[in-house]
CSV table of C-alpha atoms in Angstrom, one decimal:
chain,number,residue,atom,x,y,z
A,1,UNK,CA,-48.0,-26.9,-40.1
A,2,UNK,CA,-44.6,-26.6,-41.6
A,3,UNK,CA,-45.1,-22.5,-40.8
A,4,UNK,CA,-45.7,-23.3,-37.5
A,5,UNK,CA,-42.2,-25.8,-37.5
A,6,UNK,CA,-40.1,-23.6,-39.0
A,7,UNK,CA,-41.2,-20.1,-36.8
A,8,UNK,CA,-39.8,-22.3,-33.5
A,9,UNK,CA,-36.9,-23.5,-35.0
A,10,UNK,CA,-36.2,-19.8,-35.8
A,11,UNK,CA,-37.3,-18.4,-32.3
A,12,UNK,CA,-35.3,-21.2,-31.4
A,13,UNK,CA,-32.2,-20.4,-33.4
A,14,UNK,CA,-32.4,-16.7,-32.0
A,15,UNK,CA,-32.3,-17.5,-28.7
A,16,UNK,CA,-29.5,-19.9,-29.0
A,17,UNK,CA,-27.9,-17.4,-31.0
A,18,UNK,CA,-28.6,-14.3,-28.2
A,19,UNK,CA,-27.3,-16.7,-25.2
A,20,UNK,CA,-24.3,-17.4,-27.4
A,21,UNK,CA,-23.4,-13.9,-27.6
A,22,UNK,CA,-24.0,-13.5,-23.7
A,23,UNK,CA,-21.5,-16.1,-23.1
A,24,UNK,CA,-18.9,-14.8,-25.8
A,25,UNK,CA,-19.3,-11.8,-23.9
A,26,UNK,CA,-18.8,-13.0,-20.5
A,27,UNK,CA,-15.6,-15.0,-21.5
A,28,UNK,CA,-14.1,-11.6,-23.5
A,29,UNK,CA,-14.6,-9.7,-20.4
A,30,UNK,CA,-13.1,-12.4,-18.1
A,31,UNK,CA,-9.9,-13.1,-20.4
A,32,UNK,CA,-9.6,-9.0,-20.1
A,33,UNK,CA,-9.5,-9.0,-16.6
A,34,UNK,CA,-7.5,-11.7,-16.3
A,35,UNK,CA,-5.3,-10.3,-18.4
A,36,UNK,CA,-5.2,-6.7,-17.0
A,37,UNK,CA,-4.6,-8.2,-13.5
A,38,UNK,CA,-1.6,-10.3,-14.8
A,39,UNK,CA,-0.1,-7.5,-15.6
A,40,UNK,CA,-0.9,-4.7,-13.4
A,41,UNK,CA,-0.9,-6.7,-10.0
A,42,UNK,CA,2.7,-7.3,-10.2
A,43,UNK,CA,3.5,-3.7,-10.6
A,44,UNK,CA,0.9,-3.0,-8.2
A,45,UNK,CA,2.6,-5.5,-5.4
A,46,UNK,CA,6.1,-3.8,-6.4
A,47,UNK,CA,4.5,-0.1,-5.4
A,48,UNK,CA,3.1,-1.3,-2.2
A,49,UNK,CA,6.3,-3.4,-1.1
A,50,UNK,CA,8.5,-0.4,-1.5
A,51,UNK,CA,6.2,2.0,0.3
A,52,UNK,CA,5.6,-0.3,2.8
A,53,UNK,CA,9.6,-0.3,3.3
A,54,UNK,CA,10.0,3.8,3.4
A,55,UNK,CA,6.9,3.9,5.9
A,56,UNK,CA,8.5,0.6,8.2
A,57,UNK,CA,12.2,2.6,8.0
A,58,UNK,CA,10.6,5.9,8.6
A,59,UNK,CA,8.9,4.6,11.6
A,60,UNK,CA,12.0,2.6,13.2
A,61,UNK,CA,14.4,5.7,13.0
A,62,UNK,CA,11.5,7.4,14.6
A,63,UNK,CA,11.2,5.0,17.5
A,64,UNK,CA,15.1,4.9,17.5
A,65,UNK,CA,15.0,9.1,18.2
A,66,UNK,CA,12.5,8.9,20.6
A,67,UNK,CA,14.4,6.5,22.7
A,68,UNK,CA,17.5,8.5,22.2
A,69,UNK,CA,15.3,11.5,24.1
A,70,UNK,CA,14.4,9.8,26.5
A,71,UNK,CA,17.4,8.5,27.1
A,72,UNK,CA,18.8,11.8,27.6
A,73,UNK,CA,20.7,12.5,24.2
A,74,UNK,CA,18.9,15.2,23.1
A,75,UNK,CA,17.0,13.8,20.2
A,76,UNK,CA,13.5,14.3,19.2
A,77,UNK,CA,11.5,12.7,16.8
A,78,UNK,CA,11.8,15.6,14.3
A,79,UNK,CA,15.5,14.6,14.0
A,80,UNK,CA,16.9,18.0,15.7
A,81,UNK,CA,18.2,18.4,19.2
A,82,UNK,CA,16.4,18.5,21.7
A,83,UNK,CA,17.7,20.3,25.0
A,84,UNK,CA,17.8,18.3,27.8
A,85,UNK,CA,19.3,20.5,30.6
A,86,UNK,CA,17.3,19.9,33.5
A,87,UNK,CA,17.7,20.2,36.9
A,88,UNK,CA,17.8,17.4,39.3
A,89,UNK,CA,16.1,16.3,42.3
A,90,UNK,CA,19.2,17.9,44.5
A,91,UNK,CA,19.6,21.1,42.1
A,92,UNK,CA,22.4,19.8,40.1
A,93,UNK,CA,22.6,20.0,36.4
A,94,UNK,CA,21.9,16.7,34.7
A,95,UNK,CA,22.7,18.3,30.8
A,96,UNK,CA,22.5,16.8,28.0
A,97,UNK,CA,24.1,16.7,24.2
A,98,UNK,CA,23.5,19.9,22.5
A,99,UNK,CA,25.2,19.4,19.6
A,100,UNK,CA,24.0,18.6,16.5
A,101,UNK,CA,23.1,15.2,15.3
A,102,UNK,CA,25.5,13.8,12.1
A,103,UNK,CA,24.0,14.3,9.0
A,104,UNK,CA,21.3,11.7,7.7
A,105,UNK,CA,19.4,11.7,11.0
């Protein structure tokens, strides 16, 4: 009888023993991530704020150029001149800027 006592308290030992391990596990991986995100989500966040700026920039001087052409200045969205001599409804010449933009557009 006393065989039989001590074989469960040992089957019982390992598998207290395995679920420990398990959960030891569990909480190592979890403080790593934890961890890793801590510090790489910040520098993360920085990257994507600053592209985010470039691409929002990029797109207003953009929109600003394309206005500018339609407006009749002369300016595409490619940032050179665009020629805008047309002629009007009555034959006149409605020109347009043909010089080039300042430097920076």
């Amino acid at each position: 009888m006393r065989a039989i006592v001590d074989l469960v308290d040992s089957i019982g030992s390992s598998i207290r023993f395995i679920f420990l391990l398990i959960f030891l596990t569990i909480l190592g991986f979890g403080l790593m991530f934890t961890a890793g995100a801590s510090y790489v989500a910040p520098q993360v966040a920085d990257k994507v704020v600053e592209r985010a700026e470039r691409f929002g920039e990029r797109a207003i001087e953009e929109e600003r150029l394309r206005r500018l052409g339609t407006e009749g200045w002369g300016h595409t969205t490619s940032g050179r001149v665009a020629s805008t001599r047309t002629e009007g409804q009555f034959g006149e010449d409605e020109g347009g800027w043909a010089e080039e933009p300042p430097s920076g557009y």
